[in-house]
Amino acid sequence: MRHLTEAANAFYNMSLAHEITVDSEFRIEKCEGLEDSLECTVKETMKRAFWDLLRSSLEADPPDYQPALRLLVEIKQSLNGLVLPNQKTLQKLVDSSLDLDAAREQLSQTGHLSLENYAIQVINLMRQFCAPVRDQEVENLRKIDDPVEAFRNAFIVLEEMHMDLANFTITQMRPFIRQQAVNYERSKFADFLKAQEIIGIDGLRRTREWIREAHLRLSPSNEATTSPNSMPPTNVSFGVTGGCDSTSEEAIPLTPNNILREAYLALLTWPVDKEWPETVVMDQQRLVELGNQLTNIVTLTSLVLVVCTYIASNASELLADLPELMKTGPNMMLEVKRLLCQTGVYVFRTYAIDSLEKKASLLVDEIKYTLERWLNEIAPTASQPGNTNPSHGNSKTALFLLPNQTSTILESQIREVVYGRHPVYQLMQKRALMFLRSAFSPNPSESVPLPSGFGVLVDATRPSQIDTFDKSAACRTDPSAPCSSRQSLPMNVPAMATGVRSATSPLSEDNDACKKELFRLYCKPEHLSLTNLASRLLPLLIHNRNVFGPRYAEIIQSILIPRTNEPIRSLQSTSLDREPSTFESDTDNSQNNHSNWIDDKSNGGSGSNDMTMQ
């Protein structure tokens, strides 16, 4: 048990240092349990009992001031905790303001203790020690006449002041922590492994399996069945194959760097029910978010390509009553692409999507709504022969609706894309991974171009489009919101072939995604960008390799030595050991992303970066 405790403590300290190093926004926050949870109920009950006991002791006849004295001792200790060891003047100020010996003497002589005066002294000290953001909270304590209630609220503010001090200390010490982070994490991880080894546990078992699987994917004998490069050929009818260098079937050399790079890329598509390697478990949540980001990018790109290709190939049927629009095909499809991108971003930003089925249903409904809205907007009038919907009783609601066959086919295609079974999705995922491989390769080209097909998201990921998405969301959920004529339908127009849909989405009842930390990824349109994905992933890989490089080298050596005649001396320099290559920007902020990579490397990548295999 002692060894397990030591291992847990080593891992906790390593995790804390790691979070401070890789997360510039890391803060210590008050742990709030669920309001109706047992933990929260017990905590609130104990607090209430403490203050009720204090009040009853003061209201007794005669009053019992011993609980109040113990309370003053705790408050004094809390205030001293806000003073640094070298701040002798402030320490003397606390001692003189809360002289507990004088309080005991007063109590013994008079049998009375003036808690009101001590409450004023405590508030005055808090006013001097607190951060400016707490000034108003401290001043509000002066308005409380009941001393018990004043002390109760003072404890709450003191707890916040301690967190403020801790977060300030973290901010000030972060550069120094980053300088020592690599060596510190290595040391603590070694302690963690040693404690596990004593009780017969291999602390790198899952890491060995992870790297061995990456080696198998690159092995020539397994390339045909296990390599992510062996995606099925894509049907040319979808208009996204051919002429893409990023999907060429070139064999990847079986080198240590390529094995490690392939292992890192596998983390972006890690199965939900599979245990994570020990060396990346501290970044598990970040890697899950990056994997979700990759999925959203590939999904939205594939949906735009599939839907637009279907619309273009069936335009003669959909626009049979609008022959004049057939002459402006390219411009027409650009507008459809824009609307589909906007729709996808709206879904990812607005809903807490926790299952593929929910994601598919949302996208099916929203894309149908978008297409029917578009059909009605491009119509010269709201009424056309052959498109009347008699089920709504009013001939003025005659409109263009998707034919049942078209609606069924589109729903099937959309669901295939969301579930990752569509050949276009597989191709676009393959291109995205090849883009990341090129970015992290040992000798990348001067500029890594954006893969073919992903250009459809360029406009959607520009910051200038965020306001457009917000206005579109307001049009969907607030009938009184100001909307452009291109974003809304008349209120009497049912915009869904599957049922009446006015300005309010029937699926917006559970709209709370942006309130949930787990789904914060979906609230940022700029995350629908491969460049943004690479810029967020690379600092994690840099730091991970700097810390665990020697461990990876030993594992890869044990795998490759049977295939070589001499020991491997070192791993070749890669983009993870130096400044990253320049990407062809698919957003206006890519240059800032590149500089951030270098900053993160310099801040978090200090210490030994030796990947030498002895």
Coordinates of C-alpha atoms in Angstrom, one line a residue:
M1 CA 0.0 0.0 0.0
R2 CA 2.9 2.4 0.8
H3 CA 4.4 1.9 -2.6
L4 CA 1.0 2.5 -4.3
T5 CA 0.7 5.7 -2.3
E6 CA 4.1 6.8 -3.4
A7 CA 3.3 6.1 -7.0
A8 CA 0.1 8.1 -6.8
N9 CA 1.8 11.1 -5.1
A10 CA 4.6 11.0 -7.8
F11 CA 2.0 11.0 -10.6
Y12 CA 0.0 13.8 -9.0
N13 CA 3.0 16.1 -8.6
M14 CA 4.1 15.3 -12.2
S15 CA 0.5 16.0 -13.5
L16 CA 0.4 19.3 -11.7
A17 CA 3.8 20.4 -13.1
H18 CA 2.7 19.2 -16.5
E19 CA -0.6 21.2 -16.5
I20 CA 1.2 24.4 -15.5
T21 CA 3.7 23.9 -18.3
V22 CA 1.5 23.0 -21.2
D23 CA -1.7 25.0 -20.3
S24 CA -1.1 28.7 -20.2
E25 CA -4.6 29.2 -18.8
F26 CA -4.3 26.7 -16.0
R27 CA -5.9 27.9 -12.8
I28 CA -6.7 26.5 -9.4
E29 CA -10.5 26.7 -9.0
K30 CA -12.9 25.8 -6.3
C31 CA -14.2 22.3 -6.7
E32 CA -17.9 22.4 -7.0
G33 CA -19.8 19.1 -7.0
L34 CA -23.2 18.6 -8.4
E35 CA -25.8 20.5 -6.5
D36 CA -27.8 17.3 -5.6
S37 CA -24.8 15.0 -5.1
L38 CA -24.1 13.3 -1.8
E39 CA -20.7 15.1 -1.5
C40 CA -22.3 18.5 -1.9
T41 CA -25.1 17.6 0.5
V42 CA -22.8 16.4 3.2
K43 CA -20.5 19.4 2.9
E44 CA -23.3 21.9 3.1
T45 CA -24.8 20.0 6.1
M46 CA -21.5 20.1 8.0
K47 CA -21.0 23.8 7.3
R48 CA -24.5 24.6 8.4
A49 CA -24.1 22.6 11.6
F50 CA -20.8 24.4 12.4
W51 CA -22.3 27.9 12.1
D52 CA -25.5 26.8 13.9
L53 CA -23.4 25.5 16.8
L54 CA -21.5 28.8 17.0
R55 CA -24.7 30.8 17.0
S56 CA -26.3 28.7 19.7
S57 CA -23.2 28.9 21.9
L58 CA -23.2 32.7 21.7
E59 CA -27.0 32.9 22.4
A60 CA -26.7 30.6 25.4
D61 CA -27.1 32.0 29.0
P62 CA -24.4 32.7 29.8
P63 CA -22.7 32.8 26.4
D64 CA -20.0 30.3 25.6
Y65 CA -17.2 32.1 23.7
Q66 CA -14.8 29.2 23.4
P67 CA -16.1 28.2 19.9
A68 CA -15.7 31.9 18.9
L69 CA -12.0 31.9 20.1
R70 CA -11.3 28.8 18.1
L71 CA -12.9 30.5 15.1
L72 CA -10.6 33.5 15.5
V73 CA -7.6 31.2 15.7
E74 CA -8.6 29.7 12.3
I75 CA -9.1 33.1 10.8
K76 CA -5.7 34.3 12.0
Q77 CA -4.0 31.2 10.5
S78 CA -5.8 31.8 7.2
L79 CA -4.7 35.5 7.1
N80 CA -1.1 34.4 7.9
G81 CA -1.3 32.0 5.0
L82 CA -1.7 35.0 2.7
V83 CA 1.5 36.6 4.0
L84 CA 4.9 35.5 2.5
P85 CA 7.6 34.5 5.0
N86 CA 9.7 37.6 4.2
Q87 CA 6.9 40.0 4.8
K88 CA 7.6 40.6 8.5
T89 CA 5.7 43.9 8.7
L90 CA 2.4 42.3 7.5
Q91 CA 3.0 39.4 9.9
K92 CA 3.2 41.8 12.8
L93 CA 0.1 43.6 11.6
V94 CA -1.9 40.4 11.7
D95 CA -0.5 39.6 15.2
S96 CA -1.4 43.0 16.6
S97 CA -4.8 43.2 15.0
L98 CA -5.8 39.7 16.1
D99 CA -4.1 39.5 19.5
L100 CA -5.7 36.3 20.8
D101 CA -3.9 36.5 24.2
A102 CA -5.5 39.8 24.8
A103 CA -8.9 38.3 23.7
R104 CA -8.5 35.5 26.3
E105 CA -7.5 38.0 29.0
Q106 CA -10.6 40.1 28.1
L107 CA -12.8 37.1 28.3
S108 CA -11.4 36.0 31.7
Q109 CA -11.8 39.5 33.2
T110 CA -15.2 40.5 31.8
G111 CA -16.8 37.3 30.6
H112 CA -17.5 39.0 27.3
L113 CA -15.9 39.0 23.9
S114 CA -16.6 41.8 21.4
L115 CA -16.9 39.8 18.2
E116 CA -18.1 42.9 16.3
N117 CA -14.7 44.6 16.9
Y118 CA -12.8 41.5 15.8
A119 CA -15.0 41.3 12.7
I120 CA -14.0 44.8 11.8
Q121 CA -10.3 44.0 12.3
V122 CA -10.6 40.9 10.1
I123 CA -12.3 42.9 7.3
N124 CA -9.7 45.6 7.5
L125 CA -6.9 43.0 7.1
M126 CA -8.7 41.3 4.2
R127 CA -9.1 44.7 2.5
Q128 CA -5.3 45.1 2.6
F129 CA -4.4 41.6 1.5
C130 CA -7.0 41.0 -1.2
A131 CA -6.6 41.4 -5.0
P132 CA -8.4 44.3 -6.6
V133 CA -11.0 42.0 -8.0
R134 CA -12.1 41.1 -4.4
D135 CA -12.4 44.7 -3.2
Q136 CA -16.2 44.9 -3.6
E137 CA -16.8 41.5 -1.9
V138 CA -14.7 42.6 1.1
E139 CA -16.6 45.9 1.3
N140 CA -19.9 44.0 1.3
L141 CA -18.9 42.3 4.5
R142 CA -19.0 45.7 6.3
K143 CA -22.8 45.8 5.6
I144 CA -23.5 42.6 7.6
D145 CA -24.4 43.5 11.2
D146 CA -24.6 39.9 12.5
P147 CA -21.1 38.9 13.5
V148 CA -21.7 35.2 12.9
E149 CA -23.0 35.9 9.4
A150 CA -20.0 38.2 8.8
F151 CA -17.5 35.6 9.8
R152 CA -19.3 33.0 7.7
N153 CA -19.0 35.2 4.6
A154 CA -15.5 36.2 5.5
F155 CA -14.4 32.5 5.3
I156 CA -15.9 32.3 1.8
V157 CA -13.9 35.3 0.6
L158 CA -10.7 34.1 2.4
E159 CA -11.0 30.9 0.5
E160 CA -11.2 32.9 -2.8
M161 CA -8.2 35.0 -1.7
H162 CA -6.1 31.9 -1.2
M163 CA -7.0 30.7 -4.7
D164 CA -6.1 34.1 -6.1
L165 CA -2.7 34.0 -4.4
A166 CA -2.1 30.4 -5.6
N167 CA -3.0 31.4 -9.2
F168 CA -0.8 34.5 -9.0
T169 CA 2.1 32.4 -7.8
I170 CA 1.6 29.9 -10.6
T171 CA 1.5 32.8 -13.2
Q172 CA 4.8 34.3 -11.8
M173 CA 6.5 30.9 -11.5
R174 CA 5.4 29.4 -14.8
P175 CA 8.5 30.5 -16.8
F176 CA 10.7 28.9 -14.1
I177 CA 8.6 25.8 -13.9
R178 CA 8.7 25.4 -17.7
Q179 CA 12.5 25.6 -17.6
Q180 CA 12.6 22.6 -15.1
A181 CA 9.5 20.8 -16.3
V182 CA 11.2 18.2 -18.5
N183 CA 13.7 17.1 -15.9
Y184 CA 11.1 17.2 -13.1
E185 CA 8.6 15.2 -15.0
R186 CA 11.2 12.6 -16.0
S187 CA 12.3 12.3 -12.4
K188 CA 8.7 11.9 -11.1
F189 CA 7.8 9.4 -13.8
A190 CA 10.9 7.4 -12.9
D191 CA 9.7 7.3 -9.3
F192 CA 6.3 6.3 -10.5
L193 CA 7.7 3.4 -12.6
K194 CA 10.0 2.3 -9.7
A195 CA 7.1 2.2 -7.2
Q196 CA 5.1 0.1 -9.7
E197 CA 8.0 -2.2 -10.4
I198 CA 8.4 -3.1 -6.7
I199 CA 4.9 -4.5 -6.7
G200 CA 5.4 -6.3 -10.0
I201 CA 3.6 -3.9 -12.4
D202 CA 5.0 -2.9 -15.8
G203 CA 4.3 0.8 -15.8
L204 CA 5.0 1.0 -19.6
R205 CA 2.9 -1.9 -20.8
R206 CA 0.3 0.2 -22.7
T207 CA 3.1 2.4 -24.1
R208 CA 4.9 -0.6 -25.5
E209 CA 1.7 -1.8 -27.1
W210 CA 1.0 1.6 -28.5
I211 CA 4.4 1.9 -30.2
R212 CA 4.4 -1.7 -31.3
E213 CA 1.0 -1.1 -33.1
A214 CA 2.5 1.9 -34.9
H215 CA 5.4 -0.2 -36.0
L216 CA 3.1 -2.9 -37.3
R217 CA 1.1 -0.3 -39.3
L218 CA 4.3 0.8 -41.1
S219 CA 5.7 -2.7 -41.6
P220 CA 5.6 -3.7 -45.3
S221 CA 4.0 -7.1 -44.5
N222 CA 1.1 -5.4 -42.8
E223 CA 0.7 -2.3 -45.0
A224 CA -2.0 -3.7 -47.1
T225 CA -4.3 -4.4 -44.2
T226 CA -3.3 -2.2 -41.3
S227 CA -1.8 1.0 -42.7
P228 CA -4.0 4.1 -42.6
N229 CA -2.7 4.8 -46.1
S230 CA -4.6 1.8 -47.5
M231 CA -8.0 3.5 -47.7
P232 CA -10.4 2.1 -50.3
P233 CA -10.5 4.0 -53.6
T234 CA -13.1 6.7 -53.9
N235 CA -15.8 6.8 -56.5
V236 CA -15.0 9.5 -59.0
S237 CA -18.7 10.5 -59.0
F238 CA -18.2 12.4 -55.8
G239 CA -15.7 14.7 -57.5
V240 CA -12.9 14.6 -55.0
T241 CA -10.4 12.1 -56.3
G242 CA -7.5 12.4 -58.6
G243 CA -4.6 14.8 -58.7
C244 CA -4.0 15.0 -54.9
D245 CA -0.4 14.5 -54.0
S246 CA -1.3 14.3 -50.3
T247 CA -2.9 10.8 -50.9
S248 CA -0.1 9.2 -52.9
E249 CA 0.5 5.6 -51.9
E250 CA 4.2 6.1 -51.1
A251 CA 5.6 3.6 -48.6
I252 CA 6.7 5.3 -45.3
P253 CA 10.2 4.2 -44.4
L254 CA 10.4 2.1 -41.2
T255 CA 12.6 4.5 -39.1
P256 CA 12.4 5.3 -35.4
N257 CA 11.1 8.8 -36.2
N258 CA 8.4 7.6 -38.5
I259 CA 7.3 5.0 -35.9
L260 CA 7.0 7.6 -33.2
R261 CA 5.2 10.0 -35.5
E262 CA 2.7 7.3 -36.6
A263 CA 2.1 6.5 -32.9
Y264 CA 1.4 10.2 -32.2
L265 CA -1.1 10.4 -35.1
A266 CA -2.9 7.3 -33.9
L267 CA -3.9 9.2 -30.7
L268 CA -6.2 11.4 -32.8
T269 CA -8.3 8.4 -33.7
W270 CA -8.0 6.6 -30.4
P271 CA -10.9 4.2 -29.6
V272 CA -13.1 5.3 -26.7
D273 CA -13.0 2.0 -24.9
K274 CA -9.2 1.5 -25.2
E275 CA -6.8 2.3 -22.4
W276 CA -4.4 5.2 -23.1
P277 CA -0.6 4.8 -23.1
E278 CA 0.9 5.8 -19.7
T279 CA 3.1 8.5 -21.2
V280 CA 0.3 10.5 -22.7
V281 CA -2.4 9.9 -20.1
M282 CA -1.8 13.4 -18.7
D283 CA -2.8 14.9 -22.1
Q284 CA -5.7 12.5 -22.6
Q285 CA -8.4 15.1 -22.5
R286 CA -6.5 17.5 -24.8
L287 CA -5.9 14.7 -27.3
V288 CA -9.6 13.7 -27.2
E289 CA -10.5 17.3 -28.0
L290 CA -8.0 17.4 -30.8
G291 CA -9.4 14.1 -32.1
N292 CA -12.9 15.5 -32.0
Q293 CA -11.6 18.6 -33.8
L294 CA -10.1 16.4 -36.6
T295 CA -13.4 14.5 -36.8
N296 CA -15.4 17.7 -37.2
I297 CA -13.1 19.1 -39.8
V298 CA -13.2 15.9 -41.9
T299 CA -17.0 15.5 -41.3
L300 CA -17.9 19.0 -42.4
T301 CA -15.6 18.9 -45.4
S302 CA -17.0 15.6 -46.5
L303 CA -20.6 16.7 -46.0
V304 CA -20.1 19.8 -48.1
L305 CA -18.4 17.8 -50.9
V306 CA -21.0 15.0 -50.9
V307 CA -24.1 17.3 -50.7
C308 CA -22.8 19.8 -53.3
T309 CA -21.9 17.0 -55.7
Y310 CA -25.3 15.4 -55.3
I311 CA -27.1 18.8 -55.8
A312 CA -25.0 19.6 -58.9
S313 CA -25.6 16.2 -60.4
N314 CA -29.3 16.4 -59.8
A315 CA -29.8 20.1 -60.5
S316 CA -32.0 19.4 -63.5
E317 CA -34.5 17.7 -61.2
L318 CA -34.3 20.1 -58.2
L319 CA -34.4 23.2 -60.4
A320 CA -36.8 22.0 -63.1
D321 CA -39.0 25.0 -62.6
L322 CA -36.1 27.4 -62.5
P323 CA -34.3 26.9 -65.8
E324 CA -32.7 30.3 -65.7
L325 CA -30.7 29.3 -62.6
M326 CA -29.1 26.4 -64.5
K327 CA -27.0 28.9 -66.4
T328 CA -25.3 30.1 -63.2
G329 CA -24.2 26.8 -61.9
P330 CA -20.8 27.7 -60.4
N331 CA -22.0 30.8 -58.6
M332 CA -25.0 28.8 -57.4
M333 CA -22.9 26.1 -55.9
L334 CA -20.6 28.6 -54.2
E335 CA -23.6 29.9 -52.3
V336 CA -24.6 26.3 -51.4
K337 CA -21.1 25.6 -50.0
R338 CA -21.2 28.7 -48.0
L339 CA -24.6 27.9 -46.5
L340 CA -23.6 24.3 -45.7
C341 CA -20.4 25.4 -44.0
Q342 CA -22.4 27.9 -42.0
T343 CA -24.9 25.2 -41.0
G344 CA -22.1 22.8 -39.9
V345 CA -20.5 25.4 -37.8
Y346 CA -23.8 26.3 -36.3
V347 CA -24.4 22.7 -35.3
F348 CA -21.0 22.2 -33.8
R349 CA -21.2 25.5 -31.9
T350 CA -24.7 25.2 -30.6
Y351 CA -25.3 21.6 -29.5
A352 CA -23.6 19.3 -26.9
I353 CA -23.1 16.4 -29.3
D354 CA -22.3 13.3 -27.2
S355 CA -23.3 10.5 -29.7
L356 CA -23.0 9.8 -33.4
E357 CA -26.7 9.2 -33.7
K358 CA -27.5 12.6 -32.2
K359 CA -24.9 14.3 -34.4
A360 CA -26.3 12.6 -37.5
S361 CA -29.9 13.5 -36.7
L362 CA -28.9 17.1 -36.1
L363 CA -26.9 17.4 -39.3
V364 CA -29.7 15.7 -41.3
D365 CA -32.3 18.1 -40.1
E366 CA -30.2 21.2 -40.3
I367 CA -28.9 20.5 -43.8
K368 CA -32.4 19.7 -45.1
Y369 CA -33.5 23.0 -43.6
T370 CA -30.7 24.9 -45.2
L371 CA -31.3 23.4 -48.6
E372 CA -35.0 24.0 -48.5
R373 CA -34.4 27.6 -47.3
W374 CA -32.0 28.1 -50.2
L375 CA -34.5 26.7 -52.7
N376 CA -37.2 29.1 -51.5
E377 CA -34.8 32.1 -51.5
I378 CA -33.6 31.6 -55.1
A379 CA -37.2 31.1 -56.3
P380 CA -38.5 34.2 -58.2
T381 CA -41.8 33.9 -56.3
A382 CA -43.0 32.0 -53.2
S383 CA -45.5 30.0 -55.3
Q384 CA -44.7 27.7 -58.1
P385 CA -46.9 25.1 -59.9
G386 CA -46.5 21.6 -58.7
N387 CA -44.9 22.5 -55.4
T388 CA -48.0 23.3 -53.3
N389 CA -48.1 21.7 -49.9
P390 CA -51.8 21.1 -49.4
S391 CA -51.3 19.7 -45.9
H392 CA -51.0 23.2 -44.5
G393 CA -54.3 24.4 -45.9
N394 CA -53.2 27.8 -47.2
S395 CA -52.3 28.1 -50.9
K396 CA -50.0 31.0 -50.0
T397 CA -47.6 28.6 -48.4
A398 CA -46.9 26.9 -51.7
L399 CA -43.1 26.4 -51.8
F400 CA -40.2 24.3 -53.0
L401 CA -39.5 21.2 -50.9
L402 CA -37.0 18.5 -51.3
P403 CA -38.6 15.5 -53.1
N404 CA -39.0 12.5 -50.9
Q405 CA -36.5 10.5 -52.9
T406 CA -33.9 13.3 -52.7
S407 CA -34.5 13.7 -49.0
T408 CA -34.0 10.0 -48.4
I409 CA -30.8 9.8 -50.4
L410 CA -29.3 12.9 -48.7
E411 CA -30.2 11.5 -45.3
S412 CA -28.5 8.2 -46.1
Q413 CA -25.4 10.0 -47.5
I414 CA -25.2 12.3 -44.5
R415 CA -25.4 9.4 -42.0
E416 CA -22.8 7.5 -43.9
V417 CA -20.4 10.5 -43.6
V418 CA -21.1 11.0 -39.9
Y419 CA -20.5 7.4 -39.1
G420 CA -17.3 7.4 -41.1
R421 CA -18.3 4.8 -43.6
H422 CA -18.6 7.0 -46.6
P423 CA -15.7 6.7 -49.1
V424 CA -15.4 10.5 -49.3
Y425 CA -15.0 10.7 -45.5
Q426 CA -12.4 8.0 -45.6
L427 CA -10.5 9.9 -48.3
M428 CA -10.6 13.2 -46.6
Q429 CA -9.5 11.7 -43.3
K430 CA -6.6 10.1 -45.1
R431 CA -5.7 13.5 -46.6
A432 CA -5.9 15.2 -43.3
L433 CA -3.6 12.6 -41.7
M434 CA -1.1 12.9 -44.6
F435 CA -1.1 16.7 -44.0
L436 CA -0.2 16.2 -40.4
R437 CA 2.5 13.6 -41.3
S438 CA 4.0 16.1 -43.7
A439 CA 4.0 18.8 -41.1
F440 CA 5.8 16.5 -38.5
S441 CA 8.1 14.8 -41.0
P442 CA 11.9 14.8 -40.6
N443 CA 12.5 16.9 -43.7
P444 CA 9.3 18.7 -44.6
S445 CA 9.0 21.0 -47.6
E446 CA 9.3 24.7 -47.1
S447 CA 5.5 25.0 -47.3
V448 CA 3.0 22.2 -46.6
P449 CA -0.1 22.9 -48.8
L450 CA -3.6 22.5 -47.6
P451 CA -5.0 19.1 -49.0
S452 CA -7.4 19.2 -51.8
G453 CA -11.0 19.5 -50.8
F454 CA -10.4 21.3 -47.5
G455 CA -10.6 24.7 -49.2
V456 CA -14.3 24.6 -48.7
L457 CA -13.8 25.5 -45.0
V458 CA -11.6 28.5 -45.7
D459 CA -14.3 31.0 -45.4
A460 CA -16.0 29.2 -42.5
T461 CA -12.8 29.5 -40.3
R462 CA -12.2 33.2 -40.8
P463 CA -12.8 35.3 -37.7
S464 CA -14.9 37.7 -39.8
Q465 CA -17.5 34.9 -40.3
I466 CA -18.1 34.4 -36.6
D467 CA -20.6 37.3 -36.5
T468 CA -22.4 35.7 -39.4
F469 CA -22.8 32.4 -37.6
D470 CA -24.1 34.2 -34.5
K471 CA -26.7 36.1 -36.6
S472 CA -27.7 32.9 -38.3
A473 CA -28.2 31.2 -34.9
A474 CA -30.3 34.2 -33.7
C475 CA -32.5 33.9 -36.8
R476 CA -33.1 30.3 -36.0
T477 CA -34.0 30.7 -32.4
D478 CA -35.3 34.2 -32.0
P479 CA -38.1 35.4 -34.4
S480 CA -37.5 39.0 -33.4
A481 CA -33.8 39.0 -34.2
P482 CA -32.6 41.2 -37.1
C483 CA -31.9 38.8 -40.0
S484 CA -31.0 39.4 -43.5
S485 CA -33.4 38.3 -46.3
R486 CA -30.9 35.6 -47.3
Q487 CA -31.1 34.0 -43.8
S488 CA -34.8 33.7 -43.1
L489 CA -38.0 32.3 -44.6
P490 CA -41.5 33.8 -44.2
M491 CA -43.1 32.7 -41.0
N492 CA -45.9 30.9 -42.9
V493 CA -43.4 28.7 -44.8
P494 CA -42.8 25.2 -43.5
A495 CA -39.1 24.8 -44.1
M496 CA -38.8 21.1 -43.5
A497 CA -40.2 18.4 -45.8
T498 CA -40.5 16.3 -42.6
G499 CA -42.7 18.8 -40.8
V500 CA -43.5 22.4 -40.1
R501 CA -40.4 24.4 -39.1
S502 CA -40.7 28.1 -38.6
A503 CA -38.0 30.4 -37.1
T504 CA -37.5 28.3 -34.0
S505 CA -35.6 25.0 -34.2
P506 CA -37.4 22.1 -32.5
L507 CA -34.0 20.8 -31.6
S508 CA -32.9 23.9 -29.7
E509 CA -34.4 22.9 -26.4
D510 CA -31.2 21.3 -25.1
N511 CA -29.0 24.1 -26.4
D512 CA -26.4 24.2 -23.6
A513 CA -23.1 23.2 -25.4
C514 CA -21.3 26.4 -24.8
K515 CA -21.9 26.1 -21.1
K516 CA -20.1 22.8 -20.9
E517 CA -16.4 22.6 -20.6
L518 CA -16.3 19.2 -22.3
F519 CA -17.8 20.7 -25.5
R520 CA -15.9 24.0 -25.5
L521 CA -14.2 22.8 -28.7
Y522 CA -17.5 23.1 -30.7
C523 CA -17.8 26.8 -29.6
K524 CA -14.9 28.0 -31.7
P525 CA -15.4 28.1 -35.5
E526 CA -11.6 28.7 -36.0
H527 CA -11.1 25.1 -34.8
L528 CA -12.5 23.9 -38.1
S529 CA -9.0 24.4 -39.6
L530 CA -6.3 21.9 -40.2
T531 CA -3.6 24.5 -39.5
N532 CA -5.2 25.3 -36.2
L533 CA -5.3 21.6 -35.4
A534 CA -1.6 21.2 -36.2
S535 CA -0.7 24.4 -34.2
R536 CA -2.5 23.0 -31.1
L537 CA -1.1 19.4 -31.5
L538 CA 2.6 20.2 -32.1
P539 CA 3.4 21.8 -28.7
L540 CA 2.0 18.8 -26.9
L541 CA 4.1 16.4 -29.0
I542 CA 7.2 18.6 -28.5
H543 CA 6.9 18.5 -24.7
N544 CA 5.9 14.8 -24.6
R545 CA 8.9 13.8 -26.7
N546 CA 11.3 16.0 -24.7
V547 CA 10.1 14.3 -21.5
F548 CA 9.7 10.7 -22.6
G549 CA 12.1 10.5 -25.5
P550 CA 14.5 8.2 -23.8
R551 CA 11.7 5.8 -22.9
Y552 CA 10.5 5.8 -26.5
A553 CA 14.0 5.2 -27.7
E554 CA 14.4 2.1 -25.6
I555 CA 11.1 0.7 -26.7
I556 CA 11.7 1.4 -30.4
Q557 CA 15.2 -0.1 -30.1
S558 CA 13.9 -3.3 -28.7
I559 CA 11.5 -3.5 -31.7
L560 CA 14.0 -2.7 -34.4
I561 CA 17.1 -4.5 -33.2
P562 CA 16.0 -7.9 -34.4
R563 CA 15.7 -6.3 -37.9
T564 CA 19.2 -4.7 -37.8
N565 CA 22.8 -5.8 -37.4
E566 CA 23.9 -3.0 -35.1
P567 CA 22.4 -0.9 -32.4
I568 CA 20.6 2.3 -33.3
R569 CA 22.6 5.3 -32.2
S570 CA 20.1 8.1 -32.3
L571 CA 16.8 9.2 -33.7
Q572 CA 16.9 11.5 -36.6
S573 CA 16.0 15.2 -36.0
T574 CA 12.3 15.9 -36.8
S575 CA 10.0 18.8 -36.8
L576 CA 9.3 18.0 -33.1
D577 CA 12.9 18.9 -32.3
R578 CA 13.1 22.3 -34.1
E579 CA 10.9 25.0 -35.5
P580 CA 7.9 23.6 -37.4
S581 CA 7.6 24.0 -41.1
T582 CA 5.5 26.7 -42.6
F583 CA 2.0 25.6 -43.5
E584 CA 0.0 27.2 -46.3
S585 CA -2.5 29.1 -44.2
D586 CA -6.1 28.2 -44.3
T587 CA -6.9 31.0 -41.9
D588 CA -5.8 34.5 -41.5
N589 CA -4.2 33.8 -38.1
S590 CA -1.8 31.0 -39.2
Q591 CA 1.3 33.1 -38.7
N592 CA 0.4 33.7 -35.1
N593 CA -0.1 29.9 -34.7
H594 CA 3.4 29.3 -36.1
S595 CA 5.0 31.7 -33.6
N596 CA 3.1 30.1 -30.8
W597 CA 4.6 26.7 -31.7
I598 CA 8.1 28.2 -31.3
D599 CA 7.2 29.9 -28.0
D600 CA 5.7 26.7 -26.6
K601 CA 8.8 24.8 -27.6
S602 CA 11.2 27.3 -26.0
N603 CA 9.1 27.5 -22.9
G604 CA 8.2 23.8 -22.5
G605 CA 10.9 22.1 -24.3
S606 CA 13.9 22.9 -22.2
G607 CA 16.0 20.2 -20.7
S608 CA 17.6 17.3 -22.4
N609 CA 16.1 16.5 -25.8
D610 CA 18.5 13.6 -26.3
M611 CA 16.8 10.7 -28.0
T612 CA 20.0 8.6 -28.2
M613 CA 19.6 4.9 -27.8
Q614 CA 22.5 3.5 -25.9

